[in-house]
Short mmCIF file of C-alpha atoms in Angstrom, two decimals:
data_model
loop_
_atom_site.label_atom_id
_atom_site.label_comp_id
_atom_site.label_asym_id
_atom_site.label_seq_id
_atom_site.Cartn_x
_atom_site.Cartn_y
_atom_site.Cartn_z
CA UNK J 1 26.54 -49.86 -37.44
CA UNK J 2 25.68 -49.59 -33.70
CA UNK J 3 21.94 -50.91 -33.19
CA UNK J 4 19.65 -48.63 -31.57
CA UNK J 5 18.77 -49.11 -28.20
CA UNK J 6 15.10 -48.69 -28.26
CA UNK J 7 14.42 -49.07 -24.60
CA UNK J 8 16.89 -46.45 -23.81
CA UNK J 9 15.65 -44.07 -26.31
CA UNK J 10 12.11 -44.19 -24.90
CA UNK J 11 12.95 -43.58 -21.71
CA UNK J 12 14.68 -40.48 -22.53
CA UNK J 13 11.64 -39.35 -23.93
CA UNK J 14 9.53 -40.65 -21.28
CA UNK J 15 6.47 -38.17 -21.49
CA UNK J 16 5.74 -36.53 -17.96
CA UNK J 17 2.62 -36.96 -16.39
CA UNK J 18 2.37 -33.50 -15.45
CA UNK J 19 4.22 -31.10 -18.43
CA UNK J 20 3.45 -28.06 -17.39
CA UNK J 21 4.67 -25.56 -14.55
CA UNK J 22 4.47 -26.18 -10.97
CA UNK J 23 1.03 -24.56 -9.57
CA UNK J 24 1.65 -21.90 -7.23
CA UNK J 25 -1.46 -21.06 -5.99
CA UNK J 26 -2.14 -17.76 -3.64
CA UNK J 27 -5.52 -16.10 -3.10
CA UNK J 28 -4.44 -12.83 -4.68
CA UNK J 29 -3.02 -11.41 -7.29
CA UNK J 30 0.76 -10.13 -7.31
CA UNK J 31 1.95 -6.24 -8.03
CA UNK J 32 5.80 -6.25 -9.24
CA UNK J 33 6.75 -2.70 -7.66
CA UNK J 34 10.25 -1.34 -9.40
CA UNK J 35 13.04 0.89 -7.63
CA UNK J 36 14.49 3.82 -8.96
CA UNK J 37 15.40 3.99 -12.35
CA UNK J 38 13.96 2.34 -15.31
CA UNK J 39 16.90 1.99 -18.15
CA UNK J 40 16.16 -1.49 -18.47
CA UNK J 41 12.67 -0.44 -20.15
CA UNK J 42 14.10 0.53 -22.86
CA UNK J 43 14.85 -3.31 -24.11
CA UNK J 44 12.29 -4.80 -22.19
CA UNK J 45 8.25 -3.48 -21.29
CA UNK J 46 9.32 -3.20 -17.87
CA UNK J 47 12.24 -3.45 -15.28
CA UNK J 48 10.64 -6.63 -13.69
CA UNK J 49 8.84 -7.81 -16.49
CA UNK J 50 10.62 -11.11 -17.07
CA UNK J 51 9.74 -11.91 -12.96
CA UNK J 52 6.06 -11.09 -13.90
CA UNK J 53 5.99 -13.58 -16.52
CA UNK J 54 8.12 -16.33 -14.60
CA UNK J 55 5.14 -16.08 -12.35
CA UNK J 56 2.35 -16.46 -14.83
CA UNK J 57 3.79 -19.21 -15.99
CA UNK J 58 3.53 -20.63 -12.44
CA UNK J 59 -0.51 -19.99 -13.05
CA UNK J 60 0.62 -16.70 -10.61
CA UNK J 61 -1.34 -13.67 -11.91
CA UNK J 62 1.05 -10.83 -11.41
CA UNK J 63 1.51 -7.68 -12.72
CA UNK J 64 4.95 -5.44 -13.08
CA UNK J 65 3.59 -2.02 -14.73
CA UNK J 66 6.31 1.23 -14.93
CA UNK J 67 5.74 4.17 -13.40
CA UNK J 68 7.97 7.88 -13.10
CA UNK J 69 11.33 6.10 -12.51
CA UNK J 70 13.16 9.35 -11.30
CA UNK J 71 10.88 10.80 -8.46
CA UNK J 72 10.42 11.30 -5.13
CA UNK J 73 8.65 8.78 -3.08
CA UNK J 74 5.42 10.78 -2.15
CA UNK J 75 5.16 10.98 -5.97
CA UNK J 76 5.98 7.39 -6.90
CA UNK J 77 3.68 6.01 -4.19
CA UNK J 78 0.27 8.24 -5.11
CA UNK J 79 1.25 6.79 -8.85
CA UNK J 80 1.73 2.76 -7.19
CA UNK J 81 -1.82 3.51 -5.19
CA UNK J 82 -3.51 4.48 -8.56
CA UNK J 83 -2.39 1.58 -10.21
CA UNK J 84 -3.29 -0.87 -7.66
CA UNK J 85 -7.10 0.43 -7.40
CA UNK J 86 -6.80 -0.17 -11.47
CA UNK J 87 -5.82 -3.66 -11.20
CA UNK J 88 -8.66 -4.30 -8.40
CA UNK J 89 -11.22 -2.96 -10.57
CA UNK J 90 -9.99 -5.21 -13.70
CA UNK J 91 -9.35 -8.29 -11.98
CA UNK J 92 -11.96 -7.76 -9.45
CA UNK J 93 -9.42 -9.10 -6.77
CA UNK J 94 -10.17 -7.90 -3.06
CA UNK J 95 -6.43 -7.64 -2.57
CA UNK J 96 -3.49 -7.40 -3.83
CA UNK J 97 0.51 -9.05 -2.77
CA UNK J 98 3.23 -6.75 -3.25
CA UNK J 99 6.52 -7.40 -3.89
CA UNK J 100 8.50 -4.51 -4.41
CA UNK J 101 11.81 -3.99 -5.02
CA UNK J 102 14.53 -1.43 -3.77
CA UNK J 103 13.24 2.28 -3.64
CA UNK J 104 9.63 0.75 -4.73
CA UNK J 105 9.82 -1.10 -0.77
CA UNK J 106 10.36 2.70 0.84
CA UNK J 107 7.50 3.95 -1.90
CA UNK J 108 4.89 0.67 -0.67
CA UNK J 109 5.71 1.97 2.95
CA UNK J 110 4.45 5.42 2.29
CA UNK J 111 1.43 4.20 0.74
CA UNK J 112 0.26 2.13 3.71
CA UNK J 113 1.09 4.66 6.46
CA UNK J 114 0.40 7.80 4.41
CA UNK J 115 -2.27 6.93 1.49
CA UNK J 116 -4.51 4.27 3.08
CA UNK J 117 -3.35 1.92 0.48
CA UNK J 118 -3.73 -1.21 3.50
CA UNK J 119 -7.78 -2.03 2.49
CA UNK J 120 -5.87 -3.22 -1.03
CA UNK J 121 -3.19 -5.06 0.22
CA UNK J 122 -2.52 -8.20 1.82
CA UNK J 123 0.91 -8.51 2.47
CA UNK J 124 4.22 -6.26 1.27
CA UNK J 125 7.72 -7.95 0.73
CA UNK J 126 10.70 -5.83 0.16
CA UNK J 127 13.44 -7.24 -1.96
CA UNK J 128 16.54 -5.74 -1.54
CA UNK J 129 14.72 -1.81 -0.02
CA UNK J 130 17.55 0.54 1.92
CA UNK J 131 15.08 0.29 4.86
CA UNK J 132 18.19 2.22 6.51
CA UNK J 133 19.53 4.27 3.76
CA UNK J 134 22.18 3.55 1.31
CA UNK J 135 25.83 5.04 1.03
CA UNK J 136 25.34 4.49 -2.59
CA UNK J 137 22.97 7.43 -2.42
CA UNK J 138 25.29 10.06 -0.62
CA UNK J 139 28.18 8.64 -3.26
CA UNK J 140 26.16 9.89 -6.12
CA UNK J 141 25.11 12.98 -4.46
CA UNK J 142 29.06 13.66 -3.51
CA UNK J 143 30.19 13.03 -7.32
CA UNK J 144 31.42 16.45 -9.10
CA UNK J 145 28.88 18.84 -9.62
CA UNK J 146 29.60 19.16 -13.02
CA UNK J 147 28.85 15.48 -14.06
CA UNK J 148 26.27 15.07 -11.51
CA UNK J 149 24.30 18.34 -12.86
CA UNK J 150 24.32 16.78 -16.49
CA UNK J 151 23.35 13.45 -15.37
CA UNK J 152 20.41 15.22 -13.52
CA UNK J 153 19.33 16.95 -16.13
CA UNK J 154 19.28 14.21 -18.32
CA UNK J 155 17.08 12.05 -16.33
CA UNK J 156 14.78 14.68 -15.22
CA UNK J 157 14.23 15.98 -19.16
CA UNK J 158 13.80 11.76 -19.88
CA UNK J 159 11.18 11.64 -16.89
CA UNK J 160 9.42 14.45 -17.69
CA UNK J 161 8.94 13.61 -21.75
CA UNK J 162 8.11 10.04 -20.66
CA UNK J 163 5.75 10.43 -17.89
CA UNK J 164 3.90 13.76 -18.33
CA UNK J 165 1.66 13.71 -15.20
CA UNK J 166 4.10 13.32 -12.87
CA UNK J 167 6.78 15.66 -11.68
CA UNK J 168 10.24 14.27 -12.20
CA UNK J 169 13.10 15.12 -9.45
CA UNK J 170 15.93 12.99 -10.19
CA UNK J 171 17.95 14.57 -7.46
CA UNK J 172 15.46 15.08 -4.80
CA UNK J 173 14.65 11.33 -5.27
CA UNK J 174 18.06 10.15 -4.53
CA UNK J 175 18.42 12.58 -1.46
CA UNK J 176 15.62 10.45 0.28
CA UNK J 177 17.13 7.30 -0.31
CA UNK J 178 20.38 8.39 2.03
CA UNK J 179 21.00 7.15 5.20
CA UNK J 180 20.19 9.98 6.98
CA UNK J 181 16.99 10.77 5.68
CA UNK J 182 16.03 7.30 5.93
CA UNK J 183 17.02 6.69 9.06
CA UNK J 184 15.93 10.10 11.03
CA UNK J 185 12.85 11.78 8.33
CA UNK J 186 11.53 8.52 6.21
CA UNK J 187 11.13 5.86 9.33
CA UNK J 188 9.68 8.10 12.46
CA UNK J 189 7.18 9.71 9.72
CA UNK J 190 6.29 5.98 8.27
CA UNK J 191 5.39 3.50 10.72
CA UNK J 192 4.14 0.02 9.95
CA UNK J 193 0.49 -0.43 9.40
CA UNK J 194 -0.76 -3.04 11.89
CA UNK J 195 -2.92 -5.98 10.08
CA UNK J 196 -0.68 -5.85 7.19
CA UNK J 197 2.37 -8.60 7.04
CA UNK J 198 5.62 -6.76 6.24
CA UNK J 199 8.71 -9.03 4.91
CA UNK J 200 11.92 -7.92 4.13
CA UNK J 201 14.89 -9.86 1.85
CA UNK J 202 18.35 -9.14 1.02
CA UNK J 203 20.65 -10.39 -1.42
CA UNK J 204 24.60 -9.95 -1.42
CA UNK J 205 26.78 -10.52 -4.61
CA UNK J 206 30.48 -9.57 -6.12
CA UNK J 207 33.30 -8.61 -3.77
CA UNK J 208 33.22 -10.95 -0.74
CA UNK J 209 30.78 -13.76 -2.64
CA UNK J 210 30.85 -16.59 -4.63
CA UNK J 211 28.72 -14.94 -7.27
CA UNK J 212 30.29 -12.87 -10.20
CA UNK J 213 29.04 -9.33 -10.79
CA UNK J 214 29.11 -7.12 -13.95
CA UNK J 215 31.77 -5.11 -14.83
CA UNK J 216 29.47 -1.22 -14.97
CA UNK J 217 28.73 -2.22 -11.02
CA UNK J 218 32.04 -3.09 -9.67
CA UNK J 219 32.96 0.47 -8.48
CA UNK J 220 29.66 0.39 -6.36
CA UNK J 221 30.13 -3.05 -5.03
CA UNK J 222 33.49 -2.49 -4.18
CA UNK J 223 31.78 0.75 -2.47
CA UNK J 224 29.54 -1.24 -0.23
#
């Protein structure tokens, strides 16, 4: 029988110092913002839920509540605005970072130029936001009117049941996220907010990358 090699077999269980996450420390809080859409909720709390608590465990407190998932951005932002003065008054935070992602970036926007949302907020970061518009937009909008009715429907009746106080409009919504509204209604009517620090990232994955993408999303990416 081999003899253990004790000095080996402590040092690969050499205790660290330090066990626990690396501290992240920011001087306010963190609101997850999602993007349109919200099927994910119905396996986890919320679309970016699993990012929230990657960021608590960081000793980050953030927060990634739902809101209407099919609506149009004036609606989604009055609903973000609401939700931030809630988290002010529990935490009693000043301020608040937001990070939002896709359609929530354009919804963030609206609330600083449109809803005086800026005394609340110390930064905005866009992940992934169609600051320009997306051709995946005018896609769905071109599909046949049959299937796109349905699907319509469907999401507007699932809105509506799941978020009462807000007015669902599944197509409207995706109308504003085309390039042409973006580009010539959405950006002249929303300007930046000066004091405020606006960043933007991007991400890129599937056709023309290294990284593998599901098989549901491969007509889109190959679309883009």
């Amino acid at each position: 029988m081999e003899s253990l090699n004790t000095d080996h077999w402590f040092s690969s269980r050499e205790l660290k110092e330090f066990p626990e996450p690396e501290l992240v420390q920011l001087k306010h809080p963190v609101l997850l913002c999602h993007g349109y859409g919200a099927l994910v909720s119905l396996v986890k709390p919320s679309p970016l839920y699993d990012v929230a608590m990657l960021m608590r465990r960081h000793h980050v407190l953030a927060f990634a509540p739902n809101i209407v998932p099919y609506a149009k951005i004036e609606t989604r932002a009055a609903r973000w605005v609401k939700l931030i003065h809630k988290i002010v008054e529990q935490t009693g935070a000043e301020k608040l970072n937001i990070v939002a992602h896709s359609m929530g970036g354009l919804d963030m926007r609206f609330a600083l130029s449109q809803l005086n949302a800026a005394p609340h907020m110390a930064s905005l970061t866009t992940i992934c936001t169609p600051h320009r518009g997306s051709s995946l937009a005018e896609l769905g909008l071109n599909a046949p009117a049959t299937i796109r009715n349905k699907e319509i429907n469907l999401l507007d009746w699932m809105g509506n049941h799941i978020y009462p106080e807000d007015t669902s409009d599944a197509i409207g919504s995706v109308e504003q996220l085309t390039r042409k509204y973006v580009t010539e209604t959405f950006n002249p009517r929303v300007p930046d907010v000066d004091g405020i620090p606006y960043y933007s990232y991007s991400s890129a994955l599937g056709k023309g990358t290294d990284q593998s993408i599901t098989v549901i999303s491969r007509y889109q990416n190959n679309h883009i």
